[in-house]
């Protein structure tokens, strides 16, 4: 499967009477966009606000972040099974608007989290302070149940990204990257001397505000299966996960997964990157056993030499991570696990809720319990009403001057476990 | 499978009391975890993960855990999971205790815990 990904670099976003891209500027017709993404009976009103890198703006509580993309050639459309038919995507050509993100924000439940600061010390911790953000704010109808609210907000986010992505269809990209995964036997024949490496992609799947969808299927209902990496670049995996802001995978991260990018970078040179095994992180222990048995079985069946395993979230998924690692290693396949840590504010406590001697190659993306003071911002998009009660906040988090003292777990993407972050630790 | 639910969540009690044996305790999240450990020592098999959900154990005050009704020999895997879970929850709670929540937020937490445990029950009952 071969995908050409055409990147169009955007250096500003402005409101206008026509939605278009000109000289690297994305112009957005707000009225037209609201009309296109609105219409949900559960939603009273929708509004859009823009936030640019370097501005004194705080966006919170953030739900999802999505990159605008459009399918230009080849089967299917962006977000198959969700916005488009369930055609198998990942081949042909796709265009992406780079440096732009749709950010959905809003209060679904009384405790909330997810902060994006566009400047200041907090901005260093989130990749989404570097994107021009089109923030979608929704007001639900009175009495709307939490799951219906979450579903409505999720869909509006995807529609917003698809609406903006459409303008990229007829543009000439600034660069075109080609990603190709050959059928397994052909690939092994082509690179007989390179180690065969796979990626075990763990998806958050526990219930309300903790879900992920694959081609529109609730991923807690899947058994582990194989995807071409480029299917994921076309939106085969989308996020419905709103909890644990620092280490959840927003849809943007699924589309731009850094592990997939890096494995492609080394493909055909140092390794033979043969594909992605997706698996879930369920509540029921027998599901964990079954899914980890299957990831190990698939790794063995594919005769892999090594895999990278990435986690999403905290606590319960630590058990899935270690089960995957142990069982895959027991099949004779080497593993590197990618996670983050909750090691206490001083970093001295046990990092994960599970461990095993076989997990001897670990990449961390930072300690989510580290605290930070976020200075006041001139403008807040959303509300800071809940900052005392977000993950990692504490009584008095929101100070009278508008500054906030929180653990970095409150910052969207701060310790993302696919490495879409700047934090890490190195041993010397 | 015949199951027992230990919970301090009134919504779980209300929704599942007529279907399962629900051991409702009016106490903290940590008390539910400690009771879970007792049940494991009695020989019950742990069926759901005690750290279900990404809401941290010093944010939510609710917890529900599923067990087998049948008892057998002490299951070391269950014991290992609950001991690690208690250690992790203590780490969070010792850093910062849960704040005093509004009633609306408490209901939201109940709803989250209820949907988490329901996803476990759906897995458990999909092939009776």
PDB file of N, CA, C and O in Angstrom, chain A residues 145-147 205-211 220 283, chain B residues 9 11-12 15-16 52 64 108-122:
ATOM      1  N   UNK A 145     -27.326  14.270  28.120  1.00  0.00           N
ATOM      2  CA  UNK A 145     -26.519  13.269  28.842  1.00  0.00           C
ATOM      3  C   UNK A 145     -25.061  13.364  28.396  1.00  0.00           C
ATOM      4  O   UNK A 145     -24.765  13.701  27.245  1.00  0.00           O
ATOM      5  N   UNK A 146     -24.173  12.979  29.310  1.00  0.00           N
ATOM      6  CA  UNK A 146     -22.745  13.136  29.046  1.00  0.00           C
ATOM      7  C   UNK A 146     -22.288  12.412  27.769  1.00  0.00           C
ATOM      8  O   UNK A 146     -21.490  12.948  27.006  1.00  0.00           O
ATOM      9  N   UNK A 147     -22.792  11.168  27.557  1.00  0.00           N
ATOM     10  CA  UNK A 147     -22.289  10.415  26.401  1.00  0.00           C
ATOM     11  C   UNK A 147     -22.773  11.023  25.084  1.00  0.00           C
ATOM     12  O   UNK A 147     -22.078  10.989  24.076  1.00  0.00           O
ATOM     13  N   UNK A 205      -9.590   2.210  25.547  1.00  0.00           N
ATOM     14  CA  UNK A 205     -10.922   1.647  25.262  1.00  0.00           C
ATOM     15  C   UNK A 205     -11.613   1.186  26.541  1.00  0.00           C
ATOM     16  O   UNK A 205     -11.792   0.000  26.758  1.00  0.00           O
ATOM     17  N   UNK A 206     -12.044   2.129  27.372  1.00  0.00           N
ATOM     18  CA  UNK A 206     -12.618   1.688  28.649  1.00  0.00           C
ATOM     19  C   UNK A 206     -14.050   2.122  28.903  1.00  0.00           C
ATOM     20  O   UNK A 206     -14.665   1.657  29.857  1.00  0.00           O
ATOM     21  N   UNK A 207     -14.586   3.043  28.107  1.00  0.00           N
ATOM     22  CA  UNK A 207     -15.955   3.496  28.394  1.00  0.00           C
ATOM     23  C   UNK A 207     -16.083   4.988  28.137  1.00  0.00           C
ATOM     24  O   UNK A 207     -15.234   5.584  27.467  1.00  0.00           O
ATOM     25  N   UNK A 208     -17.140   5.587  28.681  1.00  0.00           N
ATOM     26  CA  UNK A 208     -17.430   7.003  28.443  1.00  0.00           C
ATOM     27  C   UNK A 208     -16.194   7.869  28.646  1.00  0.00           C
ATOM     28  O   UNK A 208     -15.537   7.788  29.685  1.00  0.00           O
ATOM     29  N   UNK A 209     -15.885   8.695  27.667  1.00  0.00           N
ATOM     30  CA  UNK A 209     -14.731   9.604  27.651  1.00  0.00           C
ATOM     31  C   UNK A 209     -13.393   8.863  27.573  1.00  0.00           C
ATOM     32  O   UNK A 209     -12.339   9.467  27.726  1.00  0.00           O
ATOM     33  N   UNK A 210     -13.438   7.548  27.380  1.00  0.00           N
ATOM     34  CA  UNK A 210     -12.213   6.736  27.333  1.00  0.00           C
ATOM     35  C   UNK A 210     -12.207   5.846  26.093  1.00  0.00           C
ATOM     36  O   UNK A 210     -11.724   4.714  26.161  1.00  0.00           O
ATOM     37  N   UNK A 211     -12.758   6.282  24.968  1.00  0.00           N
ATOM     38  CA  UNK A 211     -12.913   5.369  23.839  1.00  0.00           C
ATOM     39  C   UNK A 211     -12.135   5.804  22.604  1.00  0.00           C
ATOM     40  O   UNK A 211     -11.793   6.978  22.447  1.00  0.00           O
ATOM     41  N   UNK A 220     -13.021  -1.199  21.781  1.00  0.00           N
ATOM     42  CA  UNK A 220     -13.047  -2.182  22.870  1.00  0.00           C
ATOM     43  C   UNK A 220     -13.667  -3.497  22.408  1.00  0.00           C
ATOM     44  O   UNK A 220     -13.536  -4.527  23.056  1.00  0.00           O
ATOM     45  N   UNK A 283     -11.351  -2.866  30.396  1.00  0.00           N
ATOM     46  CA  UNK A 283     -11.495  -2.945  31.852  1.00  0.00           C
ATOM     47  C   UNK A 283     -11.484  -4.402  32.319  1.00  0.00           C
ATOM     48  O   UNK A 283     -10.945  -4.728  33.377  1.00  0.00           O
TER      49      UNK A 283
ATOM     50  N   UNK B   9     -20.230   3.254  44.749  1.00  0.00           N
ATOM     51  CA  UNK B   9     -20.944   4.133  43.824  1.00  0.00           C
ATOM     52  C   UNK B   9     -22.447   3.826  43.860  1.00  0.00           C
ATOM     53  O   UNK B   9     -22.876   2.760  43.406  1.00  0.00           O
ATOM     54  N   UNK B  11     -24.833   4.755  42.056  1.00  0.00           N
ATOM     55  CA  UNK B  11     -25.435   4.508  40.745  1.00  0.00           C
ATOM     56  C   UNK B  11     -25.253   3.045  40.331  1.00  0.00           C
ATOM     57  O   UNK B  11     -26.153   2.429  39.759  1.00  0.00           O
ATOM     58  N   UNK B  12     -24.090   2.480  40.643  1.00  0.00           N
ATOM     59  CA  UNK B  12     -23.833   1.063  40.331  1.00  0.00           C
ATOM     60  C   UNK B  12     -24.742   0.178  41.179  1.00  0.00           C
ATOM     61  O   UNK B  12     -25.311  -0.803  40.685  1.00  0.00           O
ATOM     62  N   UNK B  15     -28.271   0.399  39.635  1.00  0.00           N
ATOM     63  CA  UNK B  15     -28.432  -0.211  38.312  1.00  0.00           C
ATOM     64  C   UNK B  15     -28.250  -1.730  38.333  1.00  0.00           C
ATOM     65  O   UNK B  15     -28.840  -2.433  37.530  1.00  0.00           O
ATOM     66  N   UNK B  16     -27.391  -2.225  39.218  1.00  0.00           N
ATOM     67  CA  UNK B  16     -27.033  -3.649  39.133  1.00  0.00           C
ATOM     68  C   UNK B  16     -27.505  -4.504  40.307  1.00  0.00           C
ATOM     69  O   UNK B  16     -27.325  -5.720  40.287  1.00  0.00           O
ATOM     70  N   UNK B  52      -9.420   0.937  36.822  1.00  0.00           N
ATOM     71  CA  UNK B  52     -10.171   1.250  35.603  1.00  0.00           C
ATOM     72  C   UNK B  52     -10.295   2.758  35.447  1.00  0.00           C
ATOM     73  O   UNK B  52     -10.497   3.475  36.423  1.00  0.00           O
ATOM     74  N   UNK B  64     -15.589   0.793  41.425  1.00  0.00           N
ATOM     75  CA  UNK B  64     -16.331  -0.464  41.378  1.00  0.00           C
ATOM     76  C   UNK B  64     -15.418  -1.544  40.814  1.00  0.00           C
ATOM     77  O   UNK B  64     -14.662  -1.280  39.878  1.00  0.00           O
ATOM     78  N   UNK B 108     -21.401  13.125  37.940  1.00  0.00           N
ATOM     79  CA  UNK B 108     -20.572  12.865  36.753  1.00  0.00           C
ATOM     80  C   UNK B 108     -19.563  11.743  37.033  1.00  0.00           C
ATOM     81  O   UNK B 108     -19.364  10.853  36.209  1.00  0.00           O
ATOM     82  N   UNK B 109     -18.931  11.801  38.183  1.00  0.00           N
ATOM     83  CA  UNK B 109     -17.983  10.735  38.545  1.00  0.00           C
ATOM     84  C   UNK B 109     -18.683   9.382  38.671  1.00  0.00           C
ATOM     85  O   UNK B 109     -18.141   8.348  38.285  1.00  0.00           O
ATOM     86  N   UNK B 110     -19.888   9.405  39.232  1.00  0.00           N
ATOM     87  CA  UNK B 110     -20.653   8.151  39.335  1.00  0.00           C
ATOM     88  C   UNK B 110     -20.929   7.588  37.949  1.00  0.00           C
ATOM     89  O   UNK B 110     -20.812   6.389  37.709  1.00  0.00           O
ATOM     90  N   UNK B 111     -21.294   8.478  37.030  1.00  0.00           N
ATOM     91  CA  UNK B 111     -21.608   8.068  35.659  1.00  0.00           C
ATOM     92  C   UNK B 111     -20.372   7.455  34.983  1.00  0.00           C
ATOM     93  O   UNK B 111     -20.464   6.420  34.323  1.00  0.00           O
ATOM     94  N   UNK B 112     -19.221   8.097  35.162  1.00  0.00           N
ATOM     95  CA  UNK B 112     -17.982   7.574  34.557  1.00  0.00           C
ATOM     96  C   UNK B 112     -17.682   6.190  35.129  1.00  0.00           C
ATOM     97  O   UNK B 112     -17.443   5.232  34.385  1.00  0.00           O
ATOM     98  N   UNK B 113     -17.707   6.058  36.450  1.00  0.00           N
ATOM     99  CA  UNK B 113     -17.413   4.765  37.071  1.00  0.00           C
ATOM    100  C   UNK B 113     -18.423   3.722  36.610  1.00  0.00           C
ATOM    101  O   UNK B 113     -18.056   2.573  36.320  1.00  0.00           O
ATOM    102  N   UNK B 114     -19.686   4.139  36.498  1.00  0.00           N
ATOM    103  CA  UNK B 114     -20.735   3.221  36.061  1.00  0.00           C
ATOM    104  C   UNK B 114     -20.465   2.726  34.631  1.00  0.00           C
ATOM    105  O   UNK B 114     -20.584   1.535  34.341  1.00  0.00           O
ATOM    106  N   UNK B 115     -20.059   3.645  33.726  1.00  0.00           N
ATOM    107  CA  UNK B 115     -19.825   3.206  32.339  1.00  0.00           C
ATOM    108  C   UNK B 115     -18.569   2.335  32.254  1.00  0.00           C
ATOM    109  O   UNK B 115     -18.506   1.418  31.445  1.00  0.00           O
ATOM    110  N   UNK B 116     -17.571   2.617  33.087  1.00  0.00           N
ATOM    111  CA  UNK B 116     -16.360   1.787  33.072  1.00  0.00           C
ATOM    112  C   UNK B 116     -16.704   0.354  33.488  1.00  0.00           C
ATOM    113  O   UNK B 116     -16.305  -0.607  32.835  1.00  0.00           O
ATOM    114  N   UNK B 117     -17.454   0.225  34.575  1.00  0.00           N
ATOM    115  CA  UNK B 117     -17.754  -1.123  35.073  1.00  0.00           C
ATOM    116  C   UNK B 117     -18.751  -1.811  34.135  1.00  0.00           C
ATOM    117  O   UNK B 117     -18.716  -3.026  33.943  1.00  0.00           O
ATOM    118  N   UNK B 118     -19.605  -1.009  33.492  1.00  0.00           N
ATOM    119  CA  UNK B 118     -20.552  -1.585  32.531  1.00  0.00           C
ATOM    120  C   UNK B 118     -19.809  -2.170  31.333  1.00  0.00           C
ATOM    121  O   UNK B 118     -20.191  -3.224  30.817  1.00  0.00           O
ATOM    122  N   UNK B 119     -18.731  -1.508  30.914  1.00  0.00           N
ATOM    123  CA  UNK B 119     -17.969  -2.078  29.788  1.00  0.00           C
ATOM    124  C   UNK B 119     -17.378  -3.424  30.199  1.00  0.00           C
ATOM    125  O   UNK B 119     -17.297  -4.355  29.393  1.00  0.00           O
ATOM    126  N   UNK B 120     -16.990  -3.571  31.467  1.00  0.00           N
ATOM    127  CA  UNK B 120     -16.508  -4.870  31.967  1.00  0.00           C
ATOM    128  C   UNK B 120     -17.620  -5.896  32.010  1.00  0.00           C
ATOM    129  O   UNK B 120     -17.444  -7.046  31.610  1.00  0.00           O
ATOM    130  N   UNK B 121     -18.804  -5.472  32.455  1.00  0.00           N
ATOM    131  CA  UNK B 121     -19.949  -6.394  32.550  1.00  0.00           C
ATOM    132  C   UNK B 121     -20.384  -6.837  31.147  1.00  0.00           C
ATOM    133  O   UNK B 121     -20.704  -8.011  30.925  1.00  0.00           O
ATOM    134  N   UNK B 122     -20.339  -5.904  30.189  1.00  0.00           N
ATOM    135  CA  UNK B 122     -20.690  -6.270  28.804  1.00  0.00           C
ATOM    136  C   UNK B 122     -19.732  -7.325  28.262  1.00  0.00           C
ATOM    137  O   UNK B 122     -20.132  -8.257  27.572  1.00  0.00           O
TER     138      UNK B 122
END
